PDB file of C-alpha atoms in Angstrom:
ATOM      1  CA  ASP E   1      38.788  62.332  66.239  1.00  0.00           C
ATOM      2  CA  ILE E   2      37.441  63.555  62.929  1.00  0.00           C
ATOM      3  CA  GLN E   3      36.580  67.242  63.166  1.00  0.00           C
ATOM      4  CA  MET E   4      33.482  68.509  61.381  1.00  0.00           C
ATOM      5  CA  THR E   5      33.348  72.181  60.419  1.00  0.00           C
ATOM      6  CA  GLN E   6      30.144  73.783  59.234  1.00  0.00           C
ATOM      7  CA  SER E   7      29.792  77.060  57.392  1.00  0.00           C
ATOM      8  CA  PRO E   8      28.335  79.516  57.778  1.00  0.00           C
ATOM      9  CA  SER E   9      27.584  79.570  61.508  1.00  0.00           C
ATOM     10  CA  THR E  10      24.534  81.721  60.887  1.00  0.00           C
ATOM     11  CA  LEU E  11      22.610  82.245  57.690  1.00  0.00           C
ATOM     12  CA  SER E  12      19.925  84.891  57.153  1.00  0.00           C
ATOM     13  CA  ALA E  13      17.368  84.054  54.504  1.00  0.00           C
ATOM     14  CA  SER E  14      13.823  84.734  53.400  1.00  0.00           C
ATOM     15  CA  VAL E  15      10.916  82.432  52.753  1.00  0.00           C
ATOM     16  CA  GLY E  16      11.274  81.031  49.245  1.00  0.00           C
ATOM     17  CA  ASP E  17      15.069  81.298  49.175  1.00  0.00           C
ATOM     18  CA  ARG E  18      17.401  78.469  48.275  1.00  0.00           C
ATOM     19  CA  VAL E  19      20.001  77.995  51.005  1.00  0.00           C
ATOM     20  CA  THR E  20      23.123  75.867  51.162  1.00  0.00           C
ATOM     21  CA  ILE E  21      25.049  74.766  54.240  1.00  0.00           C
ATOM     22  CA  THR E  22      28.523  73.270  53.957  1.00  0.00           C
ATOM     23  CA  CYS E  23      30.099  70.654  56.207  1.00  0.00           C
ATOM     24  CA  ARG E  24      33.783  69.768  55.923  1.00  0.00           C
ATOM     25  CA  ALA E  25      35.464  66.769  57.508  1.00  0.00           C
ATOM     26  CA  SER E  26      39.075  66.820  58.693  1.00  0.00           C
ATOM     27  CA  GLN E  27      39.647  63.540  56.843  1.00  0.00           C
ATOM     28  CA  SER E  28      37.750  61.467  54.320  1.00  0.00           C
ATOM     29  CA  ILE E  29      34.541  59.901  55.616  1.00  0.00           C
ATOM     30  CA  SER E  30      33.343  58.507  52.277  1.00  0.00           C
ATOM     31  CA  ARG E  31      29.599  59.219  52.371  1.00  0.00           C
ATOM     32  CA  TRP E  32      29.076  58.493  56.064  1.00  0.00           C
ATOM     33  CA  LEU E  33      27.367  61.771  56.806  1.00  0.00           C
ATOM     34  CA  ALA E  34      23.983  62.668  58.251  1.00  0.00           C
ATOM     35  CA  TRP E  35      22.123  65.951  58.663  1.00  0.00           C
ATOM     36  CA  TYR E  36      19.794  66.920  61.503  1.00  0.00           C
ATOM     37  CA  GLN E  37      17.430  69.812  62.125  1.00  0.00           C
ATOM     38  CA  GLN E  38      16.940  71.174  65.637  1.00  0.00           C
ATOM     39  CA  LYS E  39      14.444  73.757  66.806  1.00  0.00           C
ATOM     40  CA  PRO E  40      14.789  75.623  70.118  1.00  0.00           C
ATOM     41  CA  GLY E  41      13.977  73.454  73.104  1.00  0.00           C
ATOM     42  CA  LYS E  42      13.456  70.375  70.947  1.00  0.00           C
ATOM     43  CA  ALA E  43      15.454  67.263  70.111  1.00  0.00           C
ATOM     44  CA  PRO E  44      17.254  67.007  66.775  1.00  0.00           C
ATOM     45  CA  LYS E  45      15.398  65.431  63.866  1.00  0.00           C
ATOM     46  CA  LEU E  46      17.113  63.250  61.275  1.00  0.00           C
ATOM     47  CA  LEU E  47      16.829  64.669  57.767  1.00  0.00           C
ATOM     48  CA  ILE E  48      19.410  62.934  55.588  1.00  0.00           C
ATOM     49  CA  TYR E  49      21.837  60.043  55.910  1.00  0.00           C
ATOM     50  CA  ARG E  50      24.479  58.481  53.685  1.00  0.00           C
ATOM     51  CA  ALA E  51      25.131  62.044  52.496  1.00  0.00           C
ATOM     52  CA  SER E  52      22.119  62.196  50.204  1.00  0.00           C
ATOM     53  CA  THR E  53      19.391  59.736  51.297  1.00  0.00           C
ATOM     54  CA  LEU E  54      16.294  61.512  52.534  1.00  0.00           C
ATOM     55  CA  GLU E  55      14.797  60.112  55.739  1.00  0.00           C
ATOM     56  CA  SER E  56      11.206  58.977  55.380  1.00  0.00           C
ATOM     57  CA  GLY E  57       8.747  61.816  55.796  1.00  0.00           C
ATOM     58  CA  VAL E  58      11.255  64.604  55.179  1.00  0.00           C
ATOM     59  CA  PRO E  59      10.122  67.084  52.510  1.00  0.00           C
ATOM     60  CA  SER E  60      11.821  66.826  49.141  1.00  0.00           C
ATOM     61  CA  ARG E  61      12.971  70.455  49.313  1.00  0.00           C
ATOM     62  CA  PHE E  62      15.787  69.117  51.488  1.00  0.00           C
ATOM     63  CA  SER E  63      18.689  67.528  49.640  1.00  0.00           C
ATOM     64  CA  GLY E  64      22.238  66.506  50.437  1.00  0.00           C
ATOM     65  CA  SER E  65      25.324  65.917  48.388  1.00  0.00           C
ATOM     66  CA  GLY E  66      29.046  65.322  48.673  1.00  0.00           C
ATOM     67  CA  SER E  67      31.592  62.683  49.513  1.00  0.00           C
ATOM     68  CA  GLY E  68      35.033  62.437  51.011  1.00  0.00           C
ATOM     69  CA  THR E  69      35.541  65.629  52.995  1.00  0.00           C
ATOM     70  CA  GLU E  70      33.022  68.116  51.624  1.00  0.00           C
ATOM     71  CA  PHE E  71      29.263  67.931  51.931  1.00  0.00           C
ATOM     72  CA  THR E  72      26.318  70.247  51.432  1.00  0.00           C
ATOM     73  CA  LEU E  73      22.751  70.463  52.668  1.00  0.00           C
ATOM     74  CA  THR E  74      20.455  72.434  50.384  1.00  0.00           C
ATOM     75  CA  ILE E  75      16.992  73.661  51.204  1.00  0.00           C
ATOM     76  CA  SER E  76      15.161  74.827  48.117  1.00  0.00           C
ATOM     77  CA  ASP E  77      12.147  77.082  48.557  1.00  0.00           C
ATOM     78  CA  LEU E  78      12.750  77.803  52.260  1.00  0.00           C
ATOM     79  CA  GLN E  79       9.569  77.507  54.346  1.00  0.00           C
ATOM     80  CA  PRO E  80       8.711  79.161  57.691  1.00  0.00           C
ATOM     81  CA  ASP E  81       9.041  75.768  59.399  1.00  0.00           C
ATOM     82  CA  ASP E  82      12.648  75.457  58.185  1.00  0.00           C
ATOM     83  CA  PHE E  83      14.069  78.213  60.391  1.00  0.00           C
ATOM     84  CA  ALA E  84      16.146  76.162  62.781  1.00  0.00           C
ATOM     85  CA  THR E  85      19.693  75.012  63.502  1.00  0.00           C
ATOM     86  CA  TYR E  86      21.207  72.319  61.303  1.00  0.00           C
ATOM     87  CA  TYR E  87      23.935  69.877  62.310  1.00  0.00           C
ATOM     88  CA  CYS E  88      26.010  67.456  60.297  1.00  0.00           C
ATOM     89  CA  GLN E  89      27.267  64.232  61.869  1.00  0.00           C
ATOM     90  CA  GLN E  90      29.957  61.886  60.603  1.00  0.00           C
ATOM     91  CA  TYR E  91      29.719  58.184  61.310  1.00  0.00           C
ATOM     92  CA  ASP E  92      32.846  56.852  59.701  1.00  0.00           C
ATOM     93  CA  THR E  93      33.874  55.184  62.966  1.00  0.00           C
ATOM     94  CA  TYR E  94      31.278  53.831  65.385  1.00  0.00           C
ATOM     95  CA  SER E  95      33.008  54.920  68.563  1.00  0.00           C
ATOM     96  CA  ARG E  96      34.180  58.252  67.181  1.00  0.00           C
ATOM     97  CA  ARG E  97      31.003  59.823  65.871  1.00  0.00           C
ATOM     98  CA  THR E  98      31.164  63.604  65.845  1.00  0.00           C
ATOM     99  CA  PHE E  99      28.894  66.520  64.981  1.00  0.00           C
ATOM    100  CA  GLY E 100      29.513  69.858  63.365  1.00  0.00           C
ATOM    101  CA  GLN E 101      29.051  72.961  65.480  1.00  0.00           C
ATOM    102  CA  GLY E 102      25.745  73.839  63.826  1.00  0.00           C
ATOM    103  CA  THR E 103      24.366  76.375  61.360  1.00  0.00           C
ATOM    104  CA  LYS E 104      21.494  78.577  62.436  1.00  0.00           C
ATOM    105  CA  VAL E 105      19.104  79.539  59.644  1.00  0.00           C
ATOM    106  CA  GLU E 106      17.321  82.711  60.693  1.00  0.00           C
ATOM    107  CA  ILE E 107      14.761  84.981  59.142  1.00  0.00           C
ATOM    108  CA  LYS E 108      16.221  87.874  57.175  1.00  0.00           C
TER     109      LYS E 108
ATOM    110  CA  GLU L   1       4.834  55.268  67.309  1.00  0.00           C
ATOM    111  CA  VAL L   2       8.382  55.321  68.653  1.00  0.00           C
ATOM    112  CA  GLN L   3       8.652  57.134  71.962  1.00  0.00           C
ATOM    113  CA  LEU L   4      11.694  57.725  74.146  1.00  0.00           C
ATOM    114  CA  LEU L   5      11.247  59.296  77.565  1.00  0.00           C
ATOM    115  CA  GLU L   6      14.282  60.293  79.602  1.00  0.00           C
ATOM    116  CA  SER L   7      14.297  60.885  83.347  1.00  0.00           C
ATOM    117  CA  GLY L   8      16.726  61.218  86.215  1.00  0.00           C
ATOM    118  CA  GLY L   9      18.353  64.541  85.463  1.00  0.00           C
ATOM    119  CA  GLY L  10      18.909  67.179  88.110  1.00  0.00           C
ATOM    120  CA  LEU L  11      21.430  69.192  90.076  1.00  0.00           C
ATOM    121  CA  VAL L  12      24.469  67.317  91.376  1.00  0.00           C
ATOM    122  CA  GLN L  13      27.686  68.465  92.997  1.00  0.00           C
ATOM    123  CA  PRO L  14      31.059  67.996  91.313  1.00  0.00           C
ATOM    124  CA  GLY L  15      32.315  64.496  92.031  1.00  0.00           C
ATOM    125  CA  GLY L  16      28.779  63.211  92.494  1.00  0.00           C
ATOM    126  CA  SER L  17      26.818  60.535  90.670  1.00  0.00           C
ATOM    127  CA  LEU L  18      23.542  60.335  88.820  1.00  0.00           C
ATOM    128  CA  ARG L  19      21.639  57.695  86.866  1.00  0.00           C
ATOM    129  CA  LEU L  20      19.620  58.600  83.806  1.00  0.00           C
ATOM    130  CA  SER L  21      16.865  56.375  82.450  1.00  0.00           C
ATOM    131  CA  CYS L  22      15.220  56.224  79.040  1.00  0.00           C
ATOM    132  CA  ALA L  23      11.929  54.362  78.712  1.00  0.00           C
ATOM    133  CA  ALA L  24      11.301  53.213  75.153  1.00  0.00           C
ATOM    134  CA  SER L  25       8.106  52.152  73.439  1.00  0.00           C
ATOM    135  CA  GLY L  26       6.709  51.605  69.972  1.00  0.00           C
ATOM    136  CA  PHE L  27       9.475  49.318  68.661  1.00  0.00           C
ATOM    137  CA  ASP L  28      11.279  46.079  69.481  1.00  0.00           C
ATOM    138  CA  PHE L  29      13.738  47.620  71.928  1.00  0.00           C
ATOM    139  CA  SER L  30      16.016  44.592  72.224  1.00  0.00           C
ATOM    140  CA  THR L  31      16.789  44.631  68.502  1.00  0.00           C
ATOM    141  CA  TYR L  32      18.247  48.105  68.256  1.00  0.00           C
ATOM    142  CA  ALA L  33      21.396  49.801  69.426  1.00  0.00           C
ATOM    143  CA  MET L  34      20.728  52.809  71.633  1.00  0.00           C
ATOM    144  CA  SER L  35      22.804  55.867  72.420  1.00  0.00           C
ATOM    145  CA  TRP L  36      23.144  58.873  74.664  1.00  0.00           C
ATOM    146  CA  VAL L  37      23.946  62.219  73.054  1.00  0.00           C
ATOM    147  CA  ARG L  38      24.409  65.399  75.058  1.00  0.00           C
ATOM    148  CA  GLN L  39      24.192  69.103  74.372  1.00  0.00           C
ATOM    149  CA  SER L  40      25.789  71.670  76.640  1.00  0.00           C
ATOM    150  CA  PRO L  41      23.773  74.870  77.151  1.00  0.00           C
ATOM    151  CA  GLY L  42      23.897  76.916  73.980  1.00  0.00           C
ATOM    152  CA  LYS L  43      26.384  74.531  72.411  1.00  0.00           C
ATOM    153  CA  GLY L  44      26.484  71.732  69.885  1.00  0.00           C
ATOM    154  CA  LEU L  45      25.871  68.012  70.080  1.00  0.00           C
ATOM    155  CA  GLU L  46      28.271  65.422  71.481  1.00  0.00           C
ATOM    156  CA  TRP L  47      27.885  61.656  71.190  1.00  0.00           C
ATOM    157  CA  VAL L  48      28.428  60.138  74.655  1.00  0.00           C
ATOM    158  CA  SER L  49      27.873  56.400  74.540  1.00  0.00           C
ATOM    159  CA  SER L  50      26.192  53.581  72.637  1.00  0.00           C
ATOM    160  CA  LEU L  51      25.088  50.054  73.486  1.00  0.00           C
ATOM    161  CA  SER L  52      24.247  47.345  70.997  1.00  0.00           C
ATOM    162  CA  GLY L  53      20.900  45.585  71.058  1.00  0.00           C
ATOM    163  CA  ARG L  54      21.751  42.030  71.903  1.00  0.00           C
ATOM    164  CA  ASP L  55      25.448  41.460  72.614  1.00  0.00           C
ATOM    165  CA  ASN L  56      25.791  44.397  75.047  1.00  0.00           C
ATOM    166  CA  SER L  57      28.756  45.836  73.225  1.00  0.00           C
ATOM    167  CA  ALA L  58      29.348  49.342  74.610  1.00  0.00           C
ATOM    168  CA  SER L  59      31.268  52.338  73.304  1.00  0.00           C
ATOM    169  CA  TYR L  60      32.121  55.604  75.018  1.00  0.00           C
ATOM    170  CA  ALA L  61      33.450  59.003  74.087  1.00  0.00           C
ATOM    171  CA  ASP L  62      36.907  59.657  75.487  1.00  0.00           C
ATOM    172  CA  SER L  63      35.483  62.517  77.570  1.00  0.00           C
ATOM    173  CA  VAL L  64      33.377  60.119  79.676  1.00  0.00           C
ATOM    174  CA  LYS L  65      35.287  56.832  79.464  1.00  0.00           C
ATOM    175  CA  GLY L  66      35.881  55.375  82.908  1.00  0.00           C
ATOM    176  CA  ARG L  67      33.257  57.628  84.520  1.00  0.00           C
ATOM    177  CA  PHE L  68      30.034  56.756  82.689  1.00  0.00           C
ATOM    178  CA  THR L  69      28.452  53.319  82.227  1.00  0.00           C
ATOM    179  CA  ILE L  70      25.703  52.561  79.747  1.00  0.00           C
ATOM    180  CA  SER L  71      23.372  49.632  80.291  1.00  0.00           C
ATOM    181  CA  ARG L  72      19.962  48.390  79.267  1.00  0.00           C
ATOM    182  CA  ASP L  73      17.148  46.198  80.551  1.00  0.00           C
ATOM    183  CA  ASN L  74      15.491  44.723  77.490  1.00  0.00           C
ATOM    184  CA  SER L  75      12.702  43.226  79.638  1.00  0.00           C
ATOM    185  CA  LYS L  76      11.744  46.770  80.666  1.00  0.00           C
ATOM    186  CA  SER L  77      12.620  48.437  77.326  1.00  0.00           C
ATOM    187  CA  THR L  78      14.781  50.849  79.279  1.00  0.00           C
ATOM    188  CA  LEU L  79      18.220  52.331  78.653  1.00  0.00           C
ATOM    189  CA  TYR L  80      20.374  53.693  81.453  1.00  0.00           C
ATOM    190  CA  LEU L  81      23.379  55.936  81.841  1.00  0.00           C
ATOM    191  CA  HIS L  82      25.169  55.803  85.164  1.00  0.00           C
ATOM    192  CA  MET L  83      27.362  58.867  85.564  1.00  0.00           C
ATOM    193  CA  SER L  84      29.971  59.159  88.289  1.00  0.00           C
ATOM    194  CA  ASN L  85      32.745  61.579  89.222  1.00  0.00           C
ATOM    195  CA  LEU L  86      30.748  64.289  87.491  1.00  0.00           C
ATOM    196  CA  ARG L  87      32.435  67.493  86.388  1.00  0.00           C
ATOM    197  CA  ALA L  88      31.123  70.955  85.552  1.00  0.00           C
ATOM    198  CA  GLU L  89      31.738  70.242  81.886  1.00  0.00           C
ATOM    199  CA  ASP L  90      29.256  67.358  82.038  1.00  0.00           C
ATOM    200  CA  THR L  91      26.462  69.908  82.454  1.00  0.00           C
ATOM    201  CA  ALA L  92      24.168  69.360  79.481  1.00  0.00           C
ATOM    202  CA  VAL L  93      20.843  68.135  78.219  1.00  0.00           C
ATOM    203  CA  TYR L  94      21.189  64.386  77.776  1.00  0.00           C
ATOM    204  CA  TYR L  95      19.228  62.824  74.950  1.00  0.00           C
ATOM    205  CA  CYS L  96      18.444  59.160  74.521  1.00  0.00           C
ATOM    206  CA  ALA L  97      18.486  58.178  70.853  1.00  0.00           C
ATOM    207  CA  LYS L  98      17.657  55.078  68.845  1.00  0.00           C
ATOM    208  CA  GLU L  99      19.918  53.872  66.038  1.00  0.00           C
ATOM    209  CA  PRO L 100      18.429  52.284  62.910  1.00  0.00           C
ATOM    210  CA  LEU L 101      19.691  48.841  62.013  1.00  0.00           C
ATOM    211  CA  GLY L 102      23.059  48.897  60.308  1.00  0.00           C
ATOM    212  CA  ARG L 103      23.485  52.651  60.437  1.00  0.00           C
ATOM    213  CA  TRP L 104      25.404  54.597  63.021  1.00  0.00           C
ATOM    214  CA  ILE L 105      23.026  57.519  63.106  1.00  0.00           C
ATOM    215  CA  PHE L 106      20.111  58.541  65.323  1.00  0.00           C
ATOM    216  CA  ASP L 107      16.633  58.238  63.870  1.00  0.00           C
ATOM    217  CA  TYR L 108      14.547  58.881  66.988  1.00  0.00           C
ATOM    218  CA  TRP L 109      15.355  61.068  69.974  1.00  0.00           C
ATOM    219  CA  GLY L 110      13.807  61.646  73.373  1.00  0.00           C
ATOM    220  CA  GLN L 111      12.964  65.093  74.695  1.00  0.00           C
ATOM    221  CA  GLY L 112      16.100  65.202  76.834  1.00  0.00           C
ATOM    222  CA  THR L 113      16.850  65.543  80.535  1.00  0.00           C
ATOM    223  CA  LEU L 114      18.996  68.322  82.003  1.00  0.00           C
ATOM    224  CA  VAL L 115      21.977  67.469  84.172  1.00  0.00           C
ATOM    225  CA  THR L 116      23.577  70.378  86.017  1.00  0.00           C
ATOM    226  CA  VAL L 117      26.872  69.827  87.825  1.00  0.00           C
ATOM    227  CA  SER L 118      27.487  72.663  90.236  1.00  0.00           C
ATOM    228  CA  SER L 119      28.318  73.303  93.854  1.00  0.00           C
TER     229      SER L 119
END
């Protein structure tokens, strides 16, 4: 299976900061990458797919980039509602979809 | 509004069986592939199984292949996951998730149902 590695595991930031989360794939996945946001006790929420396409209704302060094996999720102007855990997910192969281990964005 | 409501979770002994259900509403259920994704306590997400909308083509993670069976009743807009020979490592919150057409991602999720495998 393709392994997805996120960094950092935890990120401390303040409201208004620009934060970047990295996701690395163990082999090339082209641009078949999605990002999700999860808050405690809640289901994940789709933010971005195809590496950089924003899901409908997601604020434009979220952006994604990358291809091949390295991807980034950037949140510009961090808002109080953005403190959560973020997961990347590769979908290069239908029956071998895998997630990263998560990055928790916490208040500094 | 898309809604997914899971049920059927609970405490089960190792080696036991359980059936999860996911009642869907707000979209044409029969058109879309549906999946189960699980999350062990305090851990990350793991895709478990998917089932296509119309041709009943199923896929499973290696960790559950041969023990779990995914199915759907399009007339009831309901997705199922039959789990057998359960192990402690199957303990998790199980989410039902909808896949958008042509994309192998999850655009809507249920609230999850907790399965605990313990003696």
